[in-house]
Each structure stands twice: as C-alpha cells, then as structure tokens.
Coordinates of C-alpha atoms in Angstrom, one line a residue:
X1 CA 6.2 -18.2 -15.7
X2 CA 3.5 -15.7 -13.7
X3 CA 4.0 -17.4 -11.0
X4 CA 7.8 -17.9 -11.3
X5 CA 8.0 -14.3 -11.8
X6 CA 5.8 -13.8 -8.5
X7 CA 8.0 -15.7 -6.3
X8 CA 11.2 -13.8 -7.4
X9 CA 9.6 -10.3 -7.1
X10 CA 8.0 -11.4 -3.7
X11 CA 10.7 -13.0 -2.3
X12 CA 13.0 -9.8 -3.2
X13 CA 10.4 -7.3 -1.9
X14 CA 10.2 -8.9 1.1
X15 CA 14.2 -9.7 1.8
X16 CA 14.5 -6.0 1.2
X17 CA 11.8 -4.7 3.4
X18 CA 13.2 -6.3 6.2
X19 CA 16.2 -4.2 6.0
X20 CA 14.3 -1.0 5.5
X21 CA 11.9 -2.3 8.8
X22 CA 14.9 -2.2 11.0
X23 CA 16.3 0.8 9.6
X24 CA 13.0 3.0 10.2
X25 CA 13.0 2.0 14.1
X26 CA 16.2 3.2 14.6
X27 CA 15.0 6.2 12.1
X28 CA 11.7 6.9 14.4
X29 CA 13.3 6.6 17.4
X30 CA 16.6 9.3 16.5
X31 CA 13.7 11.5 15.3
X32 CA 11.6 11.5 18.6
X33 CA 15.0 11.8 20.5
X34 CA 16.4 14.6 18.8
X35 CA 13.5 16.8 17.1
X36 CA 10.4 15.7 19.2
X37 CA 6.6 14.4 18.7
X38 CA 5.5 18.1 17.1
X39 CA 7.9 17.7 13.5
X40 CA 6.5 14.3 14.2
X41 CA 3.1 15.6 14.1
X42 CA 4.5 18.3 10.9
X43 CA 5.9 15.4 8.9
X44 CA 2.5 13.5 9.1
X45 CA 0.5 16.5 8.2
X46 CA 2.6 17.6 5.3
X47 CA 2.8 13.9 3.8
X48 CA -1.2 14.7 3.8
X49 CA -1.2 17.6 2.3
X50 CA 1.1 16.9 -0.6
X51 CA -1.2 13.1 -0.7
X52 CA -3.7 15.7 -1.6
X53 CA -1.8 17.5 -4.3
X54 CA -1.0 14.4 -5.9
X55 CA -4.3 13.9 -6.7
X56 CA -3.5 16.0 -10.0
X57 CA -1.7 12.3 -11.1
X58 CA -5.3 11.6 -11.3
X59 CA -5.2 7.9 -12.3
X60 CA -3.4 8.1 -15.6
X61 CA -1.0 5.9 -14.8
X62 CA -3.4 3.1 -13.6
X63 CA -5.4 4.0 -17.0
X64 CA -2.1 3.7 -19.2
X65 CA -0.6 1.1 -17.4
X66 CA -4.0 -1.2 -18.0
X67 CA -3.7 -0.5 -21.2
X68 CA 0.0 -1.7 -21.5
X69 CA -0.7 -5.4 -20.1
X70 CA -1.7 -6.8 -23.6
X71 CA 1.5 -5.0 -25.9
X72 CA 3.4 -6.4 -23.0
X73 CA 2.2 -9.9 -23.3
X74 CA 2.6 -10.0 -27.4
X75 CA 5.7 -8.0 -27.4
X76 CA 4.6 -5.3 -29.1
X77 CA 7.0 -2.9 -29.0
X78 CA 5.8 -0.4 -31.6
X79 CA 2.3 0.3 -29.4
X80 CA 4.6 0.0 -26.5
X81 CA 6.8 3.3 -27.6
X82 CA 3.6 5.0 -28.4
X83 CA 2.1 4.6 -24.8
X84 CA 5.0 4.7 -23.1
X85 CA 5.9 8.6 -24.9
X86 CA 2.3 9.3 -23.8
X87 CA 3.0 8.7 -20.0
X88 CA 6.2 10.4 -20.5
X89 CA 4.6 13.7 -21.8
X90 CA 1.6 13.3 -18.8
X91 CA 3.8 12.7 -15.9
X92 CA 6.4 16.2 -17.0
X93 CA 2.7 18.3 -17.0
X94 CA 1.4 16.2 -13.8
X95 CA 4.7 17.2 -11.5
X96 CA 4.2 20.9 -13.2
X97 CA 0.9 20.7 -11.9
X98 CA 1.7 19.5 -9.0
X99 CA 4.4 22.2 -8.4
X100 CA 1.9 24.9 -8.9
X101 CA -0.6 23.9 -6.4
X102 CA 1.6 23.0 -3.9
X103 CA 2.4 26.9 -3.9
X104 CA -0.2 28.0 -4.0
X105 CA -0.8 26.6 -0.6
X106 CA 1.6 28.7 0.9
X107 CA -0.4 31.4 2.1
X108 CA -2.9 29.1 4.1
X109 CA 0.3 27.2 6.1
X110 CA -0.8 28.8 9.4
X111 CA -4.5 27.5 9.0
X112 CA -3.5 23.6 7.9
X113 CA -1.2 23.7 11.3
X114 CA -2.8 26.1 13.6
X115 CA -0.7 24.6 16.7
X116 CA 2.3 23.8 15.0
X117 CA 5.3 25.0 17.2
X118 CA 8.3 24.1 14.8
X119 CA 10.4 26.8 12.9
X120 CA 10.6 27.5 9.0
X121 CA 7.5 25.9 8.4
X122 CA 7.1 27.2 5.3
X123 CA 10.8 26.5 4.0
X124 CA 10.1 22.5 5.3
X125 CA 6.8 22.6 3.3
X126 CA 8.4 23.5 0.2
X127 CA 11.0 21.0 0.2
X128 CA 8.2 18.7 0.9
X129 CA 6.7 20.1 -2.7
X130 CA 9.6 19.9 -4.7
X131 CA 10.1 16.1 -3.3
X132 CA 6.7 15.2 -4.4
X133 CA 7.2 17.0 -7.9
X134 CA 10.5 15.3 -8.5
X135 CA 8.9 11.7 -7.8
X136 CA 6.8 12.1 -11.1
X137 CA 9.7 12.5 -12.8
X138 CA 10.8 9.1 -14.0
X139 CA 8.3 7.0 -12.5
X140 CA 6.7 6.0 -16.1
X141 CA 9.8 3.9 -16.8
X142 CA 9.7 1.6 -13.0
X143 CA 6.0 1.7 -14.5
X144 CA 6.8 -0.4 -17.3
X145 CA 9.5 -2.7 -15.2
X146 CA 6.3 -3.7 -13.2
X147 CA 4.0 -4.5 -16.1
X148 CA 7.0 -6.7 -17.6
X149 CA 7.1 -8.8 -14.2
X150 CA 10.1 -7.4 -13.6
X151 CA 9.3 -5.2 -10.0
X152 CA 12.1 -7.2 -7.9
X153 CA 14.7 -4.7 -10.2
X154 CA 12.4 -1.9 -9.2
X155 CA 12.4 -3.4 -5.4
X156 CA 15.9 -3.9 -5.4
X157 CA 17.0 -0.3 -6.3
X158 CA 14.5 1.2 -4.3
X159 CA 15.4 -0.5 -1.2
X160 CA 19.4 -0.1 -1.5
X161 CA 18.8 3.5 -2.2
X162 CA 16.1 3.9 1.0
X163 CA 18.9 2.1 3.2
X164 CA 21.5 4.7 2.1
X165 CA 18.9 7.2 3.0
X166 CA 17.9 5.9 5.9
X167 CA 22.1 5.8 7.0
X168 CA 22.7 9.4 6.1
X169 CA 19.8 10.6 7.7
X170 CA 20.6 9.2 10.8
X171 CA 24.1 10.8 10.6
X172 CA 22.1 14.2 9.9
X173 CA 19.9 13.6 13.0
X174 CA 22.6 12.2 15.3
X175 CA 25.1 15.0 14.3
X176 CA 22.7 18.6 13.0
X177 CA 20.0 17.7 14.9
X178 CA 18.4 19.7 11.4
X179 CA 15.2 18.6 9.8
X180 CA 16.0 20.2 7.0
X181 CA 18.6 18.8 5.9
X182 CA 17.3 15.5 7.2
X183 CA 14.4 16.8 4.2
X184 CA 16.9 17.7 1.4
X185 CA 18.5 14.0 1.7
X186 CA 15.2 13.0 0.4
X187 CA 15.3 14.9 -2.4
X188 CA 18.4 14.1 -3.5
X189 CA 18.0 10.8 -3.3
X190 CA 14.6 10.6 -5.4
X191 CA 15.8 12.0 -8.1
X192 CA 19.0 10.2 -8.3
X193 CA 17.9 6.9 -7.7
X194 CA 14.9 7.9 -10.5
X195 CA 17.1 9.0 -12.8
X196 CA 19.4 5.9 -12.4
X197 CA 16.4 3.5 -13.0
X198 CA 15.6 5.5 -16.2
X199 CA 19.0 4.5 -17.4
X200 CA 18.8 0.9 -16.4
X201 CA 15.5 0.4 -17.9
X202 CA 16.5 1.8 -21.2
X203 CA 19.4 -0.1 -21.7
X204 CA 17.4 -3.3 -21.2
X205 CA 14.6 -1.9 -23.6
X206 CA 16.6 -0.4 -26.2
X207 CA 14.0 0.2 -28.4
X208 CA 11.9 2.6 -25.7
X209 CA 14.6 5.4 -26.9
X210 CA 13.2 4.9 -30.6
X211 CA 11.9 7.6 -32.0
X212 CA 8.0 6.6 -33.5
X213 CA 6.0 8.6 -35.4
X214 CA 3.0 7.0 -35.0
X215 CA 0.4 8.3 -32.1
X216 CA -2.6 6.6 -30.1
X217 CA -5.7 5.5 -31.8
X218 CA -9.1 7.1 -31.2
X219 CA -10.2 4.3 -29.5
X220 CA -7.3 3.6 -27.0
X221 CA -7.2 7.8 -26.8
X222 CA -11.2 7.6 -25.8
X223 CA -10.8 4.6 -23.4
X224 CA -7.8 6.3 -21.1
X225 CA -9.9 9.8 -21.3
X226 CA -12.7 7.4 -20.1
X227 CA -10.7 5.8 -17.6
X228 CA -8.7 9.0 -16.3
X229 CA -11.9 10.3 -15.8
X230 CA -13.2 8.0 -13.4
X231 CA -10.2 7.7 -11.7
X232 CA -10.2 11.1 -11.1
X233 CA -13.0 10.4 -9.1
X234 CA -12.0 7.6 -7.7
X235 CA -8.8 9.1 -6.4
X236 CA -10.5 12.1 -4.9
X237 CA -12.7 9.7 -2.9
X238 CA -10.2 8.1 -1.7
X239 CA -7.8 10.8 -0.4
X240 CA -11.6 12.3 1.0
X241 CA -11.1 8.7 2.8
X242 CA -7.8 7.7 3.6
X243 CA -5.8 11.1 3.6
X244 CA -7.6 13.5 5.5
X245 CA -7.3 12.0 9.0
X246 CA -4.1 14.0 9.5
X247 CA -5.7 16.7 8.7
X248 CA -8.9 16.2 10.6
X249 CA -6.7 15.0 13.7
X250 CA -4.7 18.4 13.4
X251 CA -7.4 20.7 13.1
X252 CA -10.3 19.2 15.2
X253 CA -7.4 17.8 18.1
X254 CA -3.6 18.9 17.6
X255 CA -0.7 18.4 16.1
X256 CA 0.7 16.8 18.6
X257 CA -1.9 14.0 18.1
X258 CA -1.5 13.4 15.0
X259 CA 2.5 12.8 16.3
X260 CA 1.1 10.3 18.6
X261 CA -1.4 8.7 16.1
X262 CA 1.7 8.5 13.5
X263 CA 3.8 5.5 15.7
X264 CA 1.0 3.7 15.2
X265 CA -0.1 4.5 11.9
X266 CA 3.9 3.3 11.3
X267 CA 3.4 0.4 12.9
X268 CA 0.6 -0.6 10.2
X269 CA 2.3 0.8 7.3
X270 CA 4.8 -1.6 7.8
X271 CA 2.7 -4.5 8.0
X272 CA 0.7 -3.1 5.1
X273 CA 4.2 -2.6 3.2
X274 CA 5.0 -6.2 4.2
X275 CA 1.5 -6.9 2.3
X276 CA 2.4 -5.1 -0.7
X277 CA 5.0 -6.6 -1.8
X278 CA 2.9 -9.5 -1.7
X279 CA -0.3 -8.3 -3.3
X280 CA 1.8 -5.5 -5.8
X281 CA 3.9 -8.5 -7.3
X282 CA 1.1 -10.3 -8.2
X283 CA -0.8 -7.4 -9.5
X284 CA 1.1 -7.6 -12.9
X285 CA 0.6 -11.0 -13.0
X286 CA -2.8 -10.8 -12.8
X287 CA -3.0 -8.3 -15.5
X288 CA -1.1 -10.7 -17.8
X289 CA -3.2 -13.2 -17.1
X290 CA -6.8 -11.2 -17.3
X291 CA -5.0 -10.0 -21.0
X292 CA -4.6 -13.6 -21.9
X293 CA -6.6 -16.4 -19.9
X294 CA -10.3 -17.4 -19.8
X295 CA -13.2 -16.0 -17.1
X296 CA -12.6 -19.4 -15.6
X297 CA -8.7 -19.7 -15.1
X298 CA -9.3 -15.7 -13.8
X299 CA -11.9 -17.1 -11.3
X300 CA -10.0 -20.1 -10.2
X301 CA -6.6 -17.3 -9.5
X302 CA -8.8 -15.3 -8.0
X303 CA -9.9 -17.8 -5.4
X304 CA -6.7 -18.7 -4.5
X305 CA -5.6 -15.0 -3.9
X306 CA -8.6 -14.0 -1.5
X307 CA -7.4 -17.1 0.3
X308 CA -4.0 -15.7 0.3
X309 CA -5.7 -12.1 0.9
X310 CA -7.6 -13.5 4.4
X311 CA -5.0 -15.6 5.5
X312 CA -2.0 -12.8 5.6
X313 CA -4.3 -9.5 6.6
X314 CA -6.2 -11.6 9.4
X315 CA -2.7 -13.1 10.9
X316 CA -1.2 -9.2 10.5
X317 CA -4.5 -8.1 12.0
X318 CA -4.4 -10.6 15.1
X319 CA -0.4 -9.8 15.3
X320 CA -0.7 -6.2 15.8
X321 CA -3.9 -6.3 18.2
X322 CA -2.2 -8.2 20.5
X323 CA 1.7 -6.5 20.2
X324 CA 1.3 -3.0 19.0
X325 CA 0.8 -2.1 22.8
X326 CA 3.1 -3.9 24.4
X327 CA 5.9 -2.8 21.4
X328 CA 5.2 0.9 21.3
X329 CA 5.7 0.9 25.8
X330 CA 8.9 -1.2 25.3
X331 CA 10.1 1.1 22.5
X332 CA 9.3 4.6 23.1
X333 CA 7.6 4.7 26.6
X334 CA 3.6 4.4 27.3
X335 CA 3.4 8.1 27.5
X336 CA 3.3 7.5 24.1
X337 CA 0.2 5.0 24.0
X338 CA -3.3 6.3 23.3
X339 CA -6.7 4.8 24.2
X340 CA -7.2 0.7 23.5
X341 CA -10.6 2.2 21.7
X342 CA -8.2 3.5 19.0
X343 CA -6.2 1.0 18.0
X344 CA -9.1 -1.7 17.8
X345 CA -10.7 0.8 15.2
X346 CA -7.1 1.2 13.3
X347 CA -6.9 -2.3 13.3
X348 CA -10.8 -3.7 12.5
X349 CA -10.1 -0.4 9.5
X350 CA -6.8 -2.3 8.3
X351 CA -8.4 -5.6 8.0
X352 CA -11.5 -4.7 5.9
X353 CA -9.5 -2.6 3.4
X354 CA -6.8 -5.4 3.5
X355 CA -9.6 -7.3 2.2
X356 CA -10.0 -5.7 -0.6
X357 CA -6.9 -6.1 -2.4
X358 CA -8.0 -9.4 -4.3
X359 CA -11.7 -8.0 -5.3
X360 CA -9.8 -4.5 -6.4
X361 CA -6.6 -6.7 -8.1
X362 CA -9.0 -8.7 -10.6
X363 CA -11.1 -5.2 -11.0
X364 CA -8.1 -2.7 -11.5
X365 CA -6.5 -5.2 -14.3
X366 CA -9.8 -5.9 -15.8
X367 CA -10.0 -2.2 -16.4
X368 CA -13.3 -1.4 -14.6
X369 CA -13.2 2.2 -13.4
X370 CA -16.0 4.2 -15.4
X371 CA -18.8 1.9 -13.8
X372 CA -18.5 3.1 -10.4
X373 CA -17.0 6.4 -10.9
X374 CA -19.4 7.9 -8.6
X375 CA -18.8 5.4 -5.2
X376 CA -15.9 6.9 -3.9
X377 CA -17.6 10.6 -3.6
X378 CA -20.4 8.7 -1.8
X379 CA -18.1 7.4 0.0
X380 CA -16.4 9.9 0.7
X381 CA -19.1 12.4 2.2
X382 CA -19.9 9.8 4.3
X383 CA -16.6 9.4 5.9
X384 CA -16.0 13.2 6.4
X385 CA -19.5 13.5 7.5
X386 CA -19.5 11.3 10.1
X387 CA -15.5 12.0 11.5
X388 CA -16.3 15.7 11.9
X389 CA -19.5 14.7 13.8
X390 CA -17.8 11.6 15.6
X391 CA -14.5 13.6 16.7
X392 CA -16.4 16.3 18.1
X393 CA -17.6 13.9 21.0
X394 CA -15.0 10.9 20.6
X395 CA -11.9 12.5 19.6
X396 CA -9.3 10.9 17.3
X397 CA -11.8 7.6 17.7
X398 CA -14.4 9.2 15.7
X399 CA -12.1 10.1 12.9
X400 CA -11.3 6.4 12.2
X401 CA -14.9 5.1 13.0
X402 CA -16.3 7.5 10.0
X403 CA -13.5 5.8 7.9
X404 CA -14.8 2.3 8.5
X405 CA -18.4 3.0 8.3
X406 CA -17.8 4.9 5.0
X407 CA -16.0 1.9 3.6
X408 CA -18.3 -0.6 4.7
X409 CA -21.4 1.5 3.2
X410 CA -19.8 1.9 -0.4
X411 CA -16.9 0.0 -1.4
X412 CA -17.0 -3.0 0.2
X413 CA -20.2 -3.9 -1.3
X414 CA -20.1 -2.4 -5.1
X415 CA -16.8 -4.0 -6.1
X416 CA -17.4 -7.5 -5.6
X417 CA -20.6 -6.8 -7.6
X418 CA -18.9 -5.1 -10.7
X419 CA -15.8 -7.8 -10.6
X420 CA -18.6 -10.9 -10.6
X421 CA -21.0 -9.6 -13.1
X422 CA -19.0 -8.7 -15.3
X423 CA -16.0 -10.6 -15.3
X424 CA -16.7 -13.7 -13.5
X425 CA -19.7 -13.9 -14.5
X426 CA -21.6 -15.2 -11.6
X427 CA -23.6 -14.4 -8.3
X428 CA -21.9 -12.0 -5.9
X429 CA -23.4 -13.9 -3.1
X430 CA -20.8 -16.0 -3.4
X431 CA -18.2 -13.9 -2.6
X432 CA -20.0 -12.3 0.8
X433 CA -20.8 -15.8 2.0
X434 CA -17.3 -16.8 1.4
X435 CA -15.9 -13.1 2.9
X436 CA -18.1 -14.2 6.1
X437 CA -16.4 -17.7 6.4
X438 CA -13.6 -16.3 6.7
X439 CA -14.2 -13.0 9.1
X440 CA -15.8 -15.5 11.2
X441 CA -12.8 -17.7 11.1
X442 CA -10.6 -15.0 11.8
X443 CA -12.4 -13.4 14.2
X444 CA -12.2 -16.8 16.0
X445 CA -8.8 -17.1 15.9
X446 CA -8.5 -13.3 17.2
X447 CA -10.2 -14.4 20.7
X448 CA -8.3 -17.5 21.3
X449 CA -4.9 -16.0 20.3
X450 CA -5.5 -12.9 22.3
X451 CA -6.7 -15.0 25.3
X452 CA -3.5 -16.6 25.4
X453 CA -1.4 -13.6 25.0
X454 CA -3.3 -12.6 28.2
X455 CA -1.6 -15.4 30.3
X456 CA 1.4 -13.7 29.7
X457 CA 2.8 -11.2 32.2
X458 CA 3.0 -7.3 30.8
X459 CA 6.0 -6.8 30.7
X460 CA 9.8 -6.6 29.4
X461 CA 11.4 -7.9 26.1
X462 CA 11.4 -11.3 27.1
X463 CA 7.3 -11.4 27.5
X464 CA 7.4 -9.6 24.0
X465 CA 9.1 -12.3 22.3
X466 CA 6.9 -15.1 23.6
X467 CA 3.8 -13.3 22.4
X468 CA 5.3 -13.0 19.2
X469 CA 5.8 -16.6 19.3
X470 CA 2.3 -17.2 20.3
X471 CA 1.1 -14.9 17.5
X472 CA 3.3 -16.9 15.1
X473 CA 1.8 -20.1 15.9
X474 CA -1.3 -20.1 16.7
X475 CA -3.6 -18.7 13.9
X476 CA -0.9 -20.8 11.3
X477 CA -0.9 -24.1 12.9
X478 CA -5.6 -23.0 13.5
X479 CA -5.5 -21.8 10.0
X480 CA -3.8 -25.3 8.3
X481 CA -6.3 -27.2 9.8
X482 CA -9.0 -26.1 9.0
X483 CA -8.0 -25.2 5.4
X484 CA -5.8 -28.0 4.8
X485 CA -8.2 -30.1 2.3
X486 CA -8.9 -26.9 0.4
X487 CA -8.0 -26.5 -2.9
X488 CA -6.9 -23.1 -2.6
X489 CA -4.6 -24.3 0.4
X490 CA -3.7 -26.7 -2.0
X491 CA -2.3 -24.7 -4.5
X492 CA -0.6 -22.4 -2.1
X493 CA 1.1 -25.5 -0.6
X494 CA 2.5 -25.9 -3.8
X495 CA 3.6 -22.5 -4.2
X496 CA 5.3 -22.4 -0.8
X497 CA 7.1 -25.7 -2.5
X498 CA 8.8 -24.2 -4.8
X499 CA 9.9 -21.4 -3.2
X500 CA 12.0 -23.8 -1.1
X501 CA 13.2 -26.1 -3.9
X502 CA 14.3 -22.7 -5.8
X503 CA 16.4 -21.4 -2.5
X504 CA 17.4 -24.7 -2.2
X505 CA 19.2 -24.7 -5.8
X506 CA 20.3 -21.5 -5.0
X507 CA 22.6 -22.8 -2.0
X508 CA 23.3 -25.6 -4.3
X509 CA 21.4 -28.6 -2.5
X510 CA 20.7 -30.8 -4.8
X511 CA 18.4 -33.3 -2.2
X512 CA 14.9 -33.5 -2.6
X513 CA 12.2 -32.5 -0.1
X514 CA 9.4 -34.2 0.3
X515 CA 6.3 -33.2 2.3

C-alpha cells in the first residue's frame, strides 16, 4: 500500500508539474518583456527576505507532523484531534508573527535594495508580507493530507489553482503591464485555494471538526518543545545557507545580478521541483514505515532510495550542465548568460544537496533533530564567512563556492553519522564508500555525455533537441548497465512495472507485459 500510495502521489505530482513547467516559461518570459531584469532582481530579493521571516515557523510543523506518523498509522483519531488543534493554534500565532516582523522591516527597504530602480517598493514588499502570512493560514490541514499518503489531493489542487494563476497573471502582464496587481493575484489565490483545501479535508475527516477536551501529554508536550527547539536552529542555519545569496548578490554586486542569477536559479528549481515530487511523496511513506517496520526493512528502503536519490539528481545534474547554456541563449538571448564558472558551481551545489534527500528522509521521520542542533550554525558561519570573503574577489562565484564548502564541512558528513548509529545501526563508512561509487560513476557519465554534446554544433532549436536526446540516453542506457544486477535496480524495475500495468488498466488494456 506505501508504495501504491507513492506511485499515485508521484505520478500526479509529476503530470501536474509539467503543466506548471510550461506555464512559468511563458510567465518568465512576459515578465522580462514587459517589467524588465530589475523587478526580476526585486522579486528574487523579496522571496529572500520574507524566506527569512518565515523562519518564525521555526520547525513546528516538521516537529508535529513527526509526531503524527504513528496516530496516522493506528487510526487514532482522538490523539489525532489533539495534535492537529495544537498546529492549528501555532500556525494563527506563527503568520501573527510573521506579520509583525515583516513590518518591522519597513524602515530598512532602502538598505536590503540599495540599487533597486523600481517604484512603490514598499507597497510591493508588503503585499509580499501579507502573501507569506496568509500561506500559514490553513496549511496544518494539506499537513495532515500528506501524513495520510494522500499529497496527490494536495498536488492536484495546488497545481489547478497555480495554472489559473499563472493564466490571469499573464493577462495582467500582457494587458497592465502592473506588478502589482500581477502580486495581489497571488494573494488571492493562496488564500482561496487554502481555504478550499480546509473544506475538502474536513469533509473527508469528519471527525477533525470534533470538539476534544483532552490536551497533549507531558511527554509528547516535552518532545515537540525539544524538537522545535532544534529546529529552530536548524532552520536558521539553513536560511544562513541557502537564503541569503539574494541578499549577498544584491548588496555585495546588484540587483540586477541577482535578476540574472534568478533564470538560472529557475531553471534548477524546476528540476529540483521535478525532484520533489519524487522524494516529498515518499517522505510520508517513509514515516509510516519508520512508525511501523524493523531497523532492517528501514535499511533495506533506504538503499533502494539513495539509489533512486543518485540516479535522478546525477542525470538532472548532467542534463542541466550541458543544456542550461544553450536554453537560456535560445530563450531569452546570451546577454542574459553569466560566466560558465557559475553555473558549474550552481550545479556541483545542486547535486551534493540533492544527495541528501535520502540520508535527511530516514533522519527527518526518525525524528532526529536535538542531536545535531548545533551543525547548521557551524555551518552556517562558514558559508557567510567565506561568500563575503569569496565575492569580494570572485563575484557572484564566490557566493555559491562558500555555500558548497559550508555544506561539505558540516552536513554532509554528520547526518549519515546520526541516521546509521542510531537507527541503522551500523558503520557510516558504508554509506561514504557507497556515496563515492556513485559520484565517481556519475561523474563518469558527466564527461562522456558532455563530450558528446560537444560534437554538436551551437546552435538553433534543432541542435537543442538532439542534446536533449543525447542527455536522455546516455547516462540511462550507462546507468542500466552497470546497475542492472543490483538489487536496488532490482526493486526499482519492479516499481517502474507497475506503474505501467496500473496506466495500463487505466486505458483499459487488459494484455500483459512482459519484460
């Protein structure tokens, strides 16, 4: 059934991100056409800012969601109404919190954009505000859809409502020509489509509308104070990490770079969306099976999904090293291209935090955050001490080399070390000799593909598509054979199986496929 329940979600995440892939091109492109790379740059820095601001969420929801994977899995509603009123009550202070700070920001606008040459700054950074507030609103109930296995509902009214977004917004843009309004859409549209998926949820979980008298346990109150506590620092870290560069790139360079940096930091998002719905799917599966299985079934799951983890960020890794050049000139001009130095350190970053989405799965749903509450402030100095020292003679390049050297010093060692001591139970050594393999592997694949790709001409759309081909091809067809007698490959074979025998009995073919 987890793995049932994977496929649908997956499969549904994916379908719909397609859509939303096409639309946001179109989107990006209307945007540079009719309002320019500096709101580019504006809309990048603000989505830092207010990245910062949500820090206030502080990891309570990770913290109460961890502890909702074993009600979930024995139905019991009773503890499930008593969390589930708890997250309620956090999230209404949180997006109160959240409101506050945000205005308190105000005054110190014309510092965070020095350069910025865009009017009513301040009205667009408040309806930035309110947009982040407003997400906290409901989000405790598509919480609760995800722990029950259930994210393709989530996905699927999500994605309609960002296509209908997406469609008015591009009227706004084509028509106005106003970024504010362009804004307000937004709004609008988070709170309905919240709202809406309140409603649903309730009506499939009656009982979450039942009035309980009873309130959390010490012990369950200790362990998310515990937990919320360590992911406060863990969140802090990681913003100090992964949502300053905006900031840095704005301040140190201009606004206008952070415009440019933004097409490709698109670019990745999308193949890191792409990911997600991958890797997020199977999140909550994992959680119901760490609530319920042995050390040994987790380790054997495990295995399979780092497989799975290599296998799709390396072939997304070798994909955009090779295309995001050639795309970006064929799509918006090579004006807008910036030094190949860049984009090998944006991509080398997106593969080793890829990476980590199996180590940080197992360790998220095992509930381990107090033990290495401290890493991500390590981590964290690291990275801004280096980028401000780095960008000073590099430029944007230094930014994202202090990110990978700060991730490489902290996090990509002390997680595989918490996840195997204490819940597989067994030397981390195997994990780094098996991450190795693979980078090796991959890296392998990188060279040949790439050399290939370099036998075709530069050029129009044509050349494009043939790369893509190439890119398609290549690290599969390398990847299957050498991994074909694996049993991980093995058990993804199997998977991929019954993915095609279910769309199969969903167009009603009733023959049978054999491999």
């Amino acid at each position: 059934m987890r793995v049932r329940n994977s496929i649908i979600n997956i499969s549904a995440g994916i379908g719909s991100q397609v859509i939303i892939t096409i639309l946001s091109f179109v989107s990006r492109t209307m945007f540079i056409t009719y309002l320019g790379v500096e709101y580019l740059g504006v809309n990048g820095l603000f989505t830092n800012v207010l990245g910062m601001l949500s820090l206030a969420e502080a990891g309570i929801g990770s913290a109460i969601i961890y502890n909702l994977y074993k009600p979930v899995a024995d139905n019991d509603e009773e503890r499930i109404n008593v969390l589930m009123k708890f997250y309620k009550k956090a999230y209404m202070v949180i997006a109160l919190i959240v409101l506050l700070l945000g205005l308190a920001l105000l005054p110190f606008l014309g510092y965070i954009a020095k350069d910025a040459k865009v009017e009513n700054i301040h009205v667009i950074y408040i309806i930035f505000l309110l947009n982040t507030a407003s997400s906290y609103l409901f989000s405790y109930k598509s919480s609760f859809l995800n722990v029950c296995q259930k994210g393709y509902i989530v996905t699927g009214v999500y994605s309609i409502s960002s296509i209908v977004s997406t469609c008015i917004k591009l009227g706004i843009l084509y028509f106005t020509h106003s970024y504010i309004l362009y804004l307000i859409i937004d709004i609008v549209i988070t709170i309905t489509t919240a709202a809406g998926l309140a409603v649903m949820v309730d009506k499939m979980y009656p009982f979450l509308k039942n009035k309980t008298a009873s309130k959390l346990d010490d012990e369950t109150k200790s362990n998310i104070v515990k937990n919320v506590k360590a992911l406060i620092l863990h969140n802090i870290g990681g913003y100090a990490v992964f949502g300053t560069d905006n900031m840095l790139i704005a301040f140190f360079v201009s606004v206008k770079a952070v415009g440019l940096y933004s097409n490709y930091y698109m670019l990745i998002n999308i193949c890191r969306t792409f990911i997600n719905q991958v890797f997020d799917n199977m999140n909550h599966s994992v959680g119901n099976l760490v609530a319920k299985e042995s050390d040994d079934k987790i380790y054997s799951v495990f295995k399979v999904t780092m497989f799975c983890n290599f296998w799709i960020y390396s072939f997304f890794t070798i994909s955009l090293y090779v295309l995001m050049e050639p795309f970006i000139t064929l799509w918006i001009g090579s004006k807008f291209i910036m030094d190949t130095s860049v984009l090998i350190i944006l991509i080398i970053n997106f593969y080793v935090s890829g990476m980590r989405r199996s180590i940080s799965m197992v360790k998220t749903t095992s509930g381990i955050f107090h033990e290495d509450r401290y890493a991500p402030f390590l981590e964290a100095t690291v990275n801004l001490g280096i980028s401000i020292i780095l960008v000073q003679y590099m430029g944007i390049t230094g930014v994202f080399i202090g990110t990978l050297i700060s991730t490489l010093a902290v996090p990509f060692w002390i997680a595989p070390y918490l996840v195997y001591k204490k819940v597989f139970h067994q030397p981390v050594r195997n994990y780094f000799l098996k991450y190795a393999y693979y980078a090796a592997i991959g890296i392998g694949t990188c060279l040949i593909t790439s050399f290939v790709c370099s036998l075709i001409s530069y050029g129009g759309f044509l050349q494009l598509i043939v790369r893509v081909v190439v890119c398609l091809i290549i690290p599969n067809i390398l990847y299957t054979l050498i991994f074909y007698k694996t049993d991980e490959f093995k058990y993804l074979f199997g998977i991929v199986k019954k993915i095609i025998g279910m769309l199969i009995g969903k167009l009603g073919i009733n023959k049978k496929i054999t491999f």
